[in-house]
Amino acid sequence: METIYGMVPGGARPLYLLAPIFLLLVGGLGFLAWTAYGSQRARFVLSDAGIAFRGDVYGRRVPWSAVRAAEARMVDLAREPALRPRSRRVGTAVPGYAAGWFRLANGERALLYLTDRQRALYIPTDAGYALLLSPAAPERMLEEVRRRAGGR
């Protein structure tokens, strides 16, 4: 024969302690989902206002007045180790995808949207950082950046 005794309920206090942990987990998962979505849907929009980055957490617009298009070029990071991302400041770095703010091996700050390290587009700016991008058509985008920025 068994005799069962219940426990006195602990009250709601343990739930209040778990709520912040739960919120952090949900927020972290939401951030990861947004990043995963952005890694598949990120795009670069060239307009009269400048270059806009859409589809990821680190989206922004860089005005043409800040773009140094004359120095922009295609790069292969295997051949230019000085431009390789060295350390992440605020960003996402998973195999095959890097986005956000990084420090390059040469010490320069850079905003990355990088998936292809062999055919990347390097665009320096006057805003204190460079752009390191992986557009689907890098040659065509480089040509348009130079045309829109007016040869700066």
mmCIF file of C-alpha atoms in Angstrom:
data_model
loop_
_atom_site.group_PDB
_atom_site.id
_atom_site.type_symbol
_atom_site.label_atom_id
_atom_site.label_comp_id
_atom_site.label_asym_id
_atom_site.label_seq_id
_atom_site.Cartn_x
_atom_site.Cartn_y
_atom_site.Cartn_z
ATOM 1 C CA MET A 1 0.000 0.000 0.000
ATOM 2 C CA GLU A 2 1.277 3.493 -0.962
ATOM 3 C CA THR A 3 0.800 6.774 0.781
ATOM 4 C CA ILE A 4 1.391 9.910 -1.269
ATOM 5 C CA TYR A 5 2.055 13.344 0.167
ATOM 6 C CA GLY A 6 1.986 16.420 -2.036
ATOM 7 C CA MET A 7 4.434 19.237 -1.753
ATOM 8 C CA VAL A 8 3.456 22.710 -0.592
ATOM 9 C CA PRO A 9 3.396 24.942 -3.711
ATOM 10 C CA GLY A 10 6.406 27.234 -4.016
ATOM 11 C CA GLY A 11 4.441 30.237 -5.204
ATOM 12 C CA ALA A 12 5.024 32.339 -8.274
ATOM 13 C CA ARG A 13 8.520 33.605 -7.404
ATOM 14 C CA PRO A 14 10.402 30.871 -9.339
ATOM 15 C CA LEU A 15 8.361 31.800 -12.409
ATOM 16 C CA TYR A 16 9.476 35.426 -12.135
ATOM 17 C CA LEU A 17 13.075 34.258 -12.030
ATOM 18 C CA LEU A 18 12.603 32.122 -15.145
ATOM 19 C CA ALA A 19 10.801 34.799 -17.173
ATOM 20 C CA PRO A 20 13.971 36.773 -18.115
ATOM 21 C CA ILE A 21 15.711 33.555 -19.162
ATOM 22 C CA PHE A 22 12.713 32.601 -21.289
ATOM 23 C CA LEU A 23 12.629 36.048 -22.890
ATOM 24 C CA LEU A 24 16.356 35.881 -23.691
ATOM 25 C CA LEU A 25 15.933 32.467 -25.299
ATOM 26 C CA VAL A 26 12.969 33.582 -27.380
ATOM 27 C CA GLY A 27 14.796 36.782 -28.382
ATOM 28 C CA GLY A 28 17.934 34.840 -29.284
ATOM 29 C CA LEU A 29 15.981 32.381 -31.390
ATOM 30 C CA GLY A 30 14.178 35.245 -33.104
ATOM 31 C CA PHE A 31 17.494 36.929 -33.864
ATOM 32 C CA LEU A 32 18.910 33.689 -35.299
ATOM 33 C CA ALA A 33 15.818 33.209 -37.448
ATOM 34 C CA TRP A 34 16.073 36.784 -38.744
ATOM 35 C CA THR A 35 19.772 36.252 -39.538
ATOM 36 C CA ALA A 36 19.055 32.975 -41.329
ATOM 37 C CA TYR A 37 16.326 34.682 -43.333
ATOM 38 C CA GLY A 38 18.632 37.594 -44.116
ATOM 39 C CA SER A 39 21.441 35.313 -45.272
ATOM 40 C CA GLN A 40 19.114 33.982 -47.966
ATOM 41 C CA ARG A 41 17.263 37.182 -48.857
ATOM 42 C CA ALA A 42 19.758 40.022 -48.372
ATOM 43 C CA ARG A 43 20.067 42.382 -51.310
ATOM 44 C CA PHE A 44 21.866 45.541 -52.310
ATOM 45 C CA VAL A 45 19.734 48.363 -53.668
ATOM 46 C CA LEU A 46 21.468 51.075 -55.684
ATOM 47 C CA SER A 47 19.344 54.197 -55.942
ATOM 48 C CA ASP A 48 19.894 57.907 -56.399
ATOM 49 C CA ALA A 49 20.330 58.178 -52.614
ATOM 50 C CA GLY A 50 23.136 55.598 -52.332
ATOM 51 C CA ILE A 51 23.678 51.924 -51.601
ATOM 52 C CA ALA A 52 21.091 50.361 -49.298
ATOM 53 C CA PHE A 53 21.406 46.965 -47.637
ATOM 54 C CA ARG A 54 18.145 45.168 -46.999
ATOM 55 C CA GLY A 55 17.062 41.872 -45.559
ATOM 56 C CA ASP A 56 19.339 41.559 -42.541
ATOM 57 C CA VAL A 57 19.771 43.023 -39.093
ATOM 58 C CA TYR A 58 22.680 45.207 -40.195
ATOM 59 C CA GLY A 59 20.852 47.045 -42.993
ATOM 60 C CA ARG A 60 21.691 50.663 -43.649
ATOM 61 C CA ARG A 61 22.136 53.170 -46.456
ATOM 62 C CA VAL A 62 25.485 54.583 -47.520
ATOM 63 C CA PRO A 63 25.124 57.853 -49.484
ATOM 64 C CA TRP A 64 27.034 58.225 -52.737
ATOM 65 C CA SER A 65 28.883 61.209 -51.267
ATOM 66 C CA ALA A 66 30.616 58.815 -48.837
ATOM 67 C CA VAL A 67 31.540 56.153 -51.415
ATOM 68 C CA ARG A 68 35.099 56.209 -52.779
ATOM 69 C CA ALA A 69 34.165 54.477 -56.032
ATOM 70 C CA ALA A 70 37.525 55.098 -57.718
ATOM 71 C CA GLU A 71 39.124 52.795 -55.105
ATOM 72 C CA ALA A 72 36.390 50.141 -55.256
ATOM 73 C CA ARG A 73 37.415 46.828 -56.750
ATOM 74 C CA MET A 74 36.744 43.133 -56.914
ATOM 75 C CA VAL A 75 38.852 41.069 -54.544
ATOM 76 C CA ASP A 76 39.721 37.457 -53.887
ATOM 77 C CA LEU A 77 40.301 37.243 -50.133
ATOM 78 C CA ALA A 78 42.584 34.231 -50.595
ATOM 79 C CA ARG A 79 44.937 36.488 -52.572
ATOM 80 C CA GLU A 80 44.475 39.616 -50.464
ATOM 81 C CA PRO A 81 44.903 38.522 -46.853
ATOM 82 C CA ALA A 82 44.944 42.150 -45.629
ATOM 83 C CA LEU A 83 41.225 42.414 -46.458
ATOM 84 C CA ARG A 84 40.166 39.203 -44.715
ATOM 85 C CA PRO A 85 37.771 39.637 -41.794
ATOM 86 C CA ARG A 86 39.856 39.154 -38.664
ATOM 87 C CA SER A 87 37.512 39.852 -35.793
ATOM 88 C CA ARG A 88 33.799 40.336 -35.447
ATOM 89 C CA ARG A 89 32.617 43.417 -33.560
ATOM 90 C CA VAL A 90 28.853 43.111 -33.947
ATOM 91 C CA GLY A 91 27.723 40.630 -36.488
ATOM 92 C CA THR A 92 27.069 37.124 -37.639
ATOM 93 C CA ALA A 93 29.844 34.761 -38.671
ATOM 94 C CA VAL A 94 28.885 31.247 -39.658
ATOM 95 C CA PRO A 95 30.500 29.084 -42.342
ATOM 96 C CA GLY A 96 29.569 30.569 -45.701
ATOM 97 C CA TYR A 97 28.039 33.781 -44.331
ATOM 98 C CA ALA A 98 29.384 36.845 -42.542
ATOM 99 C CA ALA A 99 27.332 39.982 -41.959
ATOM 100 C CA GLY A 100 27.746 42.974 -39.703
ATOM 101 C CA TRP A 101 30.666 44.962 -38.362
ATOM 102 C CA PHE A 102 34.112 43.392 -38.530
ATOM 103 C CA ARG A 103 37.729 44.438 -38.253
ATOM 104 C CA LEU A 104 39.813 43.426 -41.271
ATOM 105 C CA ALA A 105 43.350 42.036 -41.042
ATOM 106 C CA ASN A 106 44.724 45.450 -42.110
ATOM 107 C CA GLY A 107 42.953 47.057 -39.112
ATOM 108 C CA GLU A 108 40.201 48.700 -41.154
ATOM 109 C CA ARG A 109 36.578 48.645 -39.948
ATOM 110 C CA ALA A 110 34.211 47.050 -42.436
ATOM 111 C CA LEU A 111 30.535 46.335 -42.905
ATOM 112 C CA LEU A 112 30.268 42.856 -44.391
ATOM 113 C CA TYR A 113 27.606 41.053 -46.353
ATOM 114 C CA LEU A 114 29.849 38.250 -47.478
ATOM 115 C CA THR A 115 29.131 34.775 -48.828
ATOM 116 C CA ASP A 116 31.644 34.415 -51.682
ATOM 117 C CA ARG A 117 35.205 35.163 -50.586
ATOM 118 C CA GLN A 118 36.667 34.648 -54.058
ATOM 119 C CA ARG A 119 34.521 37.229 -55.873
ATOM 120 C CA ALA A 120 33.874 39.903 -53.281
ATOM 121 C CA LEU A 121 33.372 43.604 -53.873
ATOM 122 C CA TYR A 122 35.495 45.945 -51.737
ATOM 123 C CA ILE A 123 34.152 49.519 -51.534
ATOM 124 C CA PRO A 124 35.935 52.015 -49.249
ATOM 125 C CA THR A 125 33.994 54.962 -47.845
ATOM 126 C CA ASP A 126 34.710 58.318 -46.234
ATOM 127 C CA ALA A 127 32.546 57.277 -43.281
ATOM 128 C CA GLY A 128 35.361 55.458 -41.455
ATOM 129 C CA TYR A 129 34.674 51.971 -42.776
ATOM 130 C CA ALA A 130 34.707 49.893 -45.941
ATOM 131 C CA LEU A 131 32.074 47.637 -47.468
ATOM 132 C CA LEU A 132 32.881 44.017 -48.299
ATOM 133 C CA LEU A 133 30.004 42.529 -50.277
ATOM 134 C CA SER A 134 29.028 39.436 -52.262
ATOM 135 C CA PRO A 135 26.603 40.590 -54.950
ATOM 136 C CA ALA A 136 25.327 38.065 -57.494
ATOM 137 C CA ALA A 137 26.854 40.104 -60.349
ATOM 138 C CA PRO A 138 29.908 41.831 -58.817
ATOM 139 C CA GLU A 139 31.351 43.198 -62.084
ATOM 140 C CA ARG A 140 28.063 44.797 -63.057
ATOM 141 C CA MET A 141 27.489 46.207 -59.557
ATOM 142 C CA LEU A 142 31.026 47.647 -59.464
ATOM 143 C CA GLU A 143 30.412 49.354 -62.804
ATOM 144 C CA GLU A 144 27.140 50.841 -61.556
ATOM 145 C CA VAL A 145 28.689 51.973 -58.250
ATOM 146 C CA ARG A 146 31.367 53.829 -60.179
ATOM 147 C CA ARG A 147 28.826 55.391 -62.528
ATOM 148 C CA ARG A 148 26.432 56.487 -59.755
ATOM 149 C CA ALA A 149 29.133 57.771 -57.409
ATOM 150 C CA GLY A 150 30.458 60.009 -60.171
ATOM 151 C CA GLY A 151 34.029 58.708 -60.192
ATOM 152 C CA ARG A 152 34.796 59.756 -56.597
#
